[in-house]
Coordinates of C-alpha atoms in Angstrom, one line a residue:
X1 CA 25.5 -4.7 -163.4
X2 CA 25.3 -2.7 -160.4
X3 CA 27.3 1.4 -160.3
X4 CA 27.5 3.7 -157.7
X5 CA 26.2 6.1 -157.3
X6 CA 28.9 9.5 -157.6
X7 CA 30.4 7.1 -160.1
X8 CA 27.6 8.2 -162.8
X9 CA 27.0 11.9 -161.3
X10 CA 30.7 11.5 -162.6
X11 CA 30.1 10.4 -166.5
X12 CA 26.7 12.4 -166.4
X13 CA 29.2 15.7 -165.3
X14 CA 31.7 14.8 -168.5
X15 CA 28.5 13.7 -170.1
X16 CA 26.8 17.6 -170.5
X17 CA 30.6 18.5 -170.8
X18 CA 31.0 17.0 -174.2
X19 CA 27.9 17.6 -175.6
X20 CA 28.0 21.9 -175.2
X21 CA 31.8 21.8 -176.0
X22 CA 29.9 19.5 -179.7
X23 CA 27.3 22.5 -179.2
X24 CA 30.1 25.2 -178.9
X25 CA 32.5 23.1 -182.6
X26 CA 29.0 23.1 -184.6
X27 CA 28.1 26.5 -184.4
X28 CA 31.9 27.8 -185.0
X29 CA 32.2 25.6 -188.0
X30 CA 28.7 25.2 -189.2
X31 CA 28.9 21.4 -188.5
X32 CA 24.9 19.7 -189.0
X33 CA 25.6 17.3 -186.0
X34 CA 27.7 16.5 -183.5
X35 CA 28.4 12.2 -182.6
X36 CA 28.2 8.8 -185.3
X37 CA 24.6 8.6 -185.1
X38 CA 23.6 8.6 -188.6
X39 CA 27.0 11.2 -190.1
X40 CA 30.4 9.8 -191.2
X41 CA 31.3 12.3 -188.7
X42 CA 33.7 8.9 -187.7
X43 CA 34.0 7.7 -190.8
X44 CA 38.1 7.9 -192.1
X45 CA 37.5 6.4 -195.3
X46 CA 37.6 9.5 -198.5
X47 CA 33.8 10.1 -200.3
X48 CA 32.4 9.6 -203.3
X49 CA 29.6 10.9 -204.5
X50 CA 28.2 9.3 -207.6
X51 CA 25.5 11.4 -209.9
X52 CA 23.0 8.5 -211.6
X53 CA 22.5 5.3 -209.6
X54 CA 23.5 3.4 -213.0
X55 CA 27.4 4.7 -212.5
X56 CA 26.3 4.3 -208.7
X57 CA 26.2 0.7 -208.7
X58 CA 29.2 0.3 -210.3
X59 CA 31.4 2.4 -208.5
X60 CA 30.4 0.6 -205.4
X61 CA 31.7 -3.1 -207.2
X62 CA 35.3 -1.3 -207.9
X63 CA 35.8 0.4 -204.5
X64 CA 34.1 -1.7 -202.2
X65 CA 34.1 -0.7 -198.4
X66 CA 37.4 1.3 -199.5
X67 CA 35.3 4.4 -200.0
X68 CA 32.0 6.1 -198.4
X69 CA 29.9 6.1 -201.3
X70 CA 26.1 8.2 -201.8
X71 CA 24.6 7.8 -204.8
X72 CA 22.0 11.0 -205.1
X73 CA 19.3 10.1 -207.8
X74 CA 17.6 7.3 -206.5
X75 CA 16.8 4.0 -208.9
X76 CA 13.7 5.6 -211.1
X77 CA 15.2 8.6 -211.3
X78 CA 15.1 10.8 -214.4
X79 CA 18.5 12.5 -214.5
X80 CA 17.2 15.3 -217.2
X81 CA 14.9 17.2 -214.4
X82 CA 16.4 15.3 -211.2
X83 CA 15.9 17.8 -208.6
X84 CA 18.6 17.2 -205.8
X85 CA 18.3 18.5 -202.1
X86 CA 20.5 20.9 -199.7
X87 CA 22.1 17.9 -198.1
X88 CA 22.9 16.4 -201.9
X89 CA 24.0 19.9 -203.2
X90 CA 26.5 19.9 -200.0
X91 CA 27.2 16.3 -200.4
X92 CA 29.0 16.3 -204.2
X93 CA 30.2 20.2 -203.1
X94 CA 32.3 18.5 -200.6
X95 CA 32.9 14.9 -201.2
X96 CA 36.3 14.0 -202.4
X97 CA 35.7 12.8 -205.5
X98 CA 32.2 13.5 -207.9
X99 CA 31.8 11.1 -210.8
X100 CA 29.6 12.4 -213.0
X101 CA 28.1 10.7 -216.7
X102 CA 29.7 14.1 -218.7
X103 CA 27.5 15.7 -222.1
X104 CA 25.2 17.1 -220.2
X105 CA 23.4 14.0 -218.7
X106 CA 22.9 15.8 -215.0
X107 CA 21.1 18.7 -217.3
X108 CA 19.0 19.8 -213.8
X109 CA 23.0 19.4 -211.9
X110 CA 25.4 20.8 -214.1
X111 CA 24.8 24.4 -211.8
X112 CA 25.9 22.4 -208.5
X113 CA 28.4 19.8 -210.5
X114 CA 30.7 23.3 -211.7
X115 CA 30.6 24.9 -207.8
X116 CA 31.7 21.7 -206.6
X117 CA 34.8 21.8 -209.5
X118 CA 35.0 25.7 -209.0
X119 CA 35.6 24.7 -205.1
X120 CA 38.4 22.2 -205.4
X121 CA 36.0 19.3 -205.9
X122 CA 37.9 16.1 -207.9
X123 CA 34.8 15.0 -211.0
X124 CA 35.6 12.4 -212.5
X125 CA 33.6 12.5 -216.7
X126 CA 32.9 8.9 -216.9
X127 CA 32.4 9.8 -221.0
X128 CA 35.6 11.1 -220.9
X129 CA 37.4 7.2 -221.3
X130 CA 34.6 6.2 -224.0
X131 CA 34.4 5.9 -227.6
X132 CA 31.3 8.0 -227.6
X133 CA 28.6 8.8 -231.0
X134 CA 28.8 12.7 -231.5
X135 CA 27.3 14.2 -228.0
X136 CA 25.2 11.3 -227.2
X137 CA 25.2 10.6 -222.8
X138 CA 23.5 7.3 -222.8
X139 CA 27.1 5.2 -223.6
X140 CA 26.2 2.6 -221.2
X141 CA 23.0 0.6 -223.5
X142 CA 26.7 -1.1 -224.7
X143 CA 27.9 -3.1 -222.3
X144 CA 31.2 -2.9 -224.1
X145 CA 31.7 1.1 -223.5
X146 CA 31.0 0.6 -220.5
X147 CA 34.2 -1.5 -220.2
X148 CA 35.8 1.4 -221.4
X149 CA 34.4 3.3 -219.2
X150 CA 35.5 1.5 -216.1
X151 CA 38.9 1.3 -217.3
X152 CA 39.6 5.1 -216.8
X153 CA 37.5 5.4 -214.3
X154 CA 39.4 2.6 -211.9
X155 CA 42.5 4.3 -212.7
X156 CA 41.5 8.1 -212.3
X157 CA 39.9 6.5 -208.8
X158 CA 43.0 5.5 -208.0
X159 CA 45.1 8.0 -209.5
X160 CA 42.9 10.6 -206.9
X161 CA 42.5 9.2 -203.8
X162 CA 45.2 8.2 -201.6
X163 CA 45.6 4.0 -200.8
X164 CA 43.1 2.7 -202.8
X165 CA 45.5 1.0 -205.6
X166 CA 46.1 -1.3 -203.4
X167 CA 45.6 -5.6 -204.5
X168 CA 41.9 -6.0 -203.6
X169 CA 41.1 -2.8 -205.0
X170 CA 42.1 -4.5 -208.7
X171 CA 41.1 -7.4 -208.0
X172 CA 37.8 -5.9 -208.1
X173 CA 38.0 -3.7 -210.8
X174 CA 39.7 -6.9 -212.6
X175 CA 36.3 -9.2 -211.7
X176 CA 34.0 -6.2 -212.7
X177 CA 35.9 -5.8 -216.1
X178 CA 35.5 -9.9 -216.0
X179 CA 31.6 -9.2 -215.6
X180 CA 31.1 -7.4 -218.5
X181 CA 33.3 -9.8 -221.0
X182 CA 30.4 -12.1 -220.0
X183 CA 27.8 -10.0 -219.8
X184 CA 28.4 -8.3 -223.7
X185 CA 28.9 -12.3 -225.1
X186 CA 25.2 -13.1 -223.2
X187 CA 23.7 -10.0 -225.0
X188 CA 24.7 -10.8 -228.3
X189 CA 23.5 -14.3 -227.7
X190 CA 19.9 -13.0 -226.4
X191 CA 20.1 -11.5 -229.8
X192 CA 20.6 -13.9 -231.9
X193 CA 17.3 -14.7 -231.9
X194 CA 16.2 -10.9 -233.9
X195 CA 16.8 -12.2 -237.4
X196 CA 18.5 -8.9 -239.7
X197 CA 15.4 -7.2 -240.7
X198 CA 13.6 -7.7 -237.8
X199 CA 16.6 -5.2 -235.8
X200 CA 14.7 -1.9 -235.8
X201 CA 13.9 -0.4 -232.8
X202 CA 11.3 2.0 -232.4
X203 CA 11.9 3.9 -228.2
X204 CA 10.2 6.2 -226.3
X205 CA 13.5 9.5 -227.2
X206 CA 17.0 8.8 -228.6
X207 CA 18.8 6.6 -225.7
X208 CA 19.7 3.8 -227.6
X209 CA 21.7 4.8 -230.1
X210 CA 25.1 2.6 -228.5
X211 CA 23.2 -0.8 -228.7
X212 CA 21.8 0.0 -232.0
X213 CA 25.8 0.3 -233.2
X214 CA 27.3 -2.8 -230.6
X215 CA 24.7 -4.6 -232.6
X216 CA 23.6 -3.7 -235.3
X217 CA 19.5 -2.1 -235.3
X218 CA 18.7 0.4 -237.2
X219 CA 17.7 3.1 -235.0
X220 CA 13.5 3.9 -236.9
X221 CA 12.5 6.9 -234.8
X222 CA 11.4 8.7 -230.9
X223 CA 8.6 9.0 -229.9
X224 CA 9.6 12.5 -227.9
X225 CA 12.6 13.9 -230.0
X226 CA 15.9 14.7 -229.2
X227 CA 18.2 12.7 -227.0
X228 CA 16.2 14.2 -223.9
X229 CA 12.3 13.3 -222.6
X230 CA 11.4 16.4 -221.9
X231 CA 10.7 17.4 -225.0
X232 CA 7.2 17.0 -227.0
X233 CA 5.8 15.2 -230.2
X234 CA 3.1 17.0 -232.7
X235 CA 0.6 15.1 -233.4
X236 CA 1.5 15.5 -236.5
X237 CA 5.8 14.0 -236.0
X238 CA 3.7 11.2 -234.5
X239 CA 1.9 10.1 -237.8
X240 CA 4.6 10.4 -239.7
X241 CA 6.2 7.4 -237.4
X242 CA 3.0 5.4 -237.5
X243 CA 3.6 5.2 -241.2
X244 CA 7.6 4.6 -241.4
X245 CA 6.6 1.7 -238.8
X246 CA 3.8 -0.2 -241.0
X247 CA 5.6 0.4 -244.5
X248 CA 8.7 -1.1 -242.2
X249 CA 6.9 -3.7 -240.2
X250 CA 7.9 -2.7 -237.0
X251 CA 5.3 -3.9 -234.5
X252 CA 6.8 -2.4 -230.9
X253 CA 7.9 0.9 -229.5
X254 CA 10.6 0.6 -226.5
X255 CA 9.4 3.4 -223.5
X256 CA 11.7 4.8 -220.1
X257 CA 11.0 2.7 -217.0
X258 CA 12.2 6.1 -215.3
X259 CA 9.5 8.4 -217.8
X260 CA 6.1 8.7 -218.8
X261 CA 4.6 6.8 -221.4
X262 CA 1.6 8.5 -222.2
X263 CA 3.0 9.4 -225.8
X264 CA 4.0 5.7 -226.4
X265 CA 1.1 4.6 -225.5
X266 CA -1.1 7.0 -228.3
X267 CA 1.2 6.0 -230.4
X268 CA 0.6 2.2 -230.4
X269 CA -3.0 3.2 -230.4
X270 CA -2.8 4.4 -233.9
X271 CA -0.7 1.9 -235.6
X272 CA -2.1 -2.0 -236.2
X273 CA -0.9 -4.3 -233.5
X274 CA 2.3 -2.6 -232.3
X275 CA 3.0 -3.5 -229.0
X276 CA 4.3 -1.0 -225.7
X277 CA 7.5 -2.8 -224.0
X278 CA 9.1 -1.1 -221.0
X279 CA 13.2 -0.9 -220.3
X280 CA 15.6 0.9 -218.4
X281 CA 17.4 2.6 -219.3
X282 CA 18.3 6.0 -217.2
X283 CA 18.0 4.4 -214.3
X284 CA 18.4 1.1 -213.0
X285 CA 15.2 -0.5 -211.0
X286 CA 13.4 -0.4 -207.7
X287 CA 14.3 -3.3 -205.2
X288 CA 12.6 -6.4 -206.3
X289 CA 13.0 -5.3 -210.2
X290 CA 15.2 -7.0 -212.8
X291 CA 16.5 -4.0 -213.2
X292 CA 18.6 -3.0 -209.8
X293 CA 22.3 -3.8 -210.6
X294 CA 24.0 -2.4 -214.3
X295 CA 24.5 -6.3 -215.3
X296 CA 20.9 -6.5 -214.4
X297 CA 19.4 -3.8 -216.6
X298 CA 21.5 -4.7 -219.6
X299 CA 20.5 -8.2 -219.3
X300 CA 16.3 -7.7 -219.0
X301 CA 16.6 -5.0 -221.2
X302 CA 18.4 -7.3 -224.2
X303 CA 15.7 -10.2 -223.3
X304 CA 12.8 -7.8 -223.4
X305 CA 14.1 -6.5 -226.7
X306 CA 15.0 -10.3 -228.1
X307 CA 10.8 -10.9 -226.9
X308 CA 9.7 -8.4 -229.1
X309 CA 11.5 -8.5 -231.6
X310 CA 12.5 -12.0 -232.6

């Protein structure tokens, strides 16, 4: 291709003026950068920011390409102690919609979420649409309650985002609800292999109450007390839990992929033939794992529980 020299000069002048104007605009508005490379400045779609990887996968299945979706926590992150970057905090505060789990599942993000809401960002707390067990935020271990969450979340998104409630959106919502129905039935079938007397769970921390409630398991105890993996168990508490496990004939401890399993292994070492089985609980698994989507996560957990206790 041959280009006239005078044309090149003219193009350079125009480009220089554009760059200068961009700089002036950035200084005046506080923008990070001009142009479209590496930014969403040319993306006219509304933005939804989602706190956890579990809910991020769900939201992406619902909104498709109709919204620009940003997930704050990467796969493998523990939502109880995750520290967001300054850019992520800014994204949460400037989002058109901010989707959060609620009930302090994202305790480390509480101030940022509150500030975003006070600044005018629409915040959807998914647990507002779920049949809860007290103040336990881990509803997502039960796919039936996740279905409740999706019904609520999809309605809230449609009400808050102009133009979202189109036939394509409703089709995606219906398809995902159908997938959750299939998942719940599959989990029931997989867990049918576990006899009633062996439906006893010992977990790293209190995350499987909803799972136990749905599929008729009993939670005998947790390695660390309370609902947060940040707590610590004493030697006496661990010893007492081992004794209860031996009395009940429990042979497995289920630990979290997003939390250290040192205590679970220490507990297992005190018992007789106690296996430590890793489950995906607070977060999706990394690429290449068996839990890169919410549906895969629940399916994998059910299979591992059945294999350990069946």
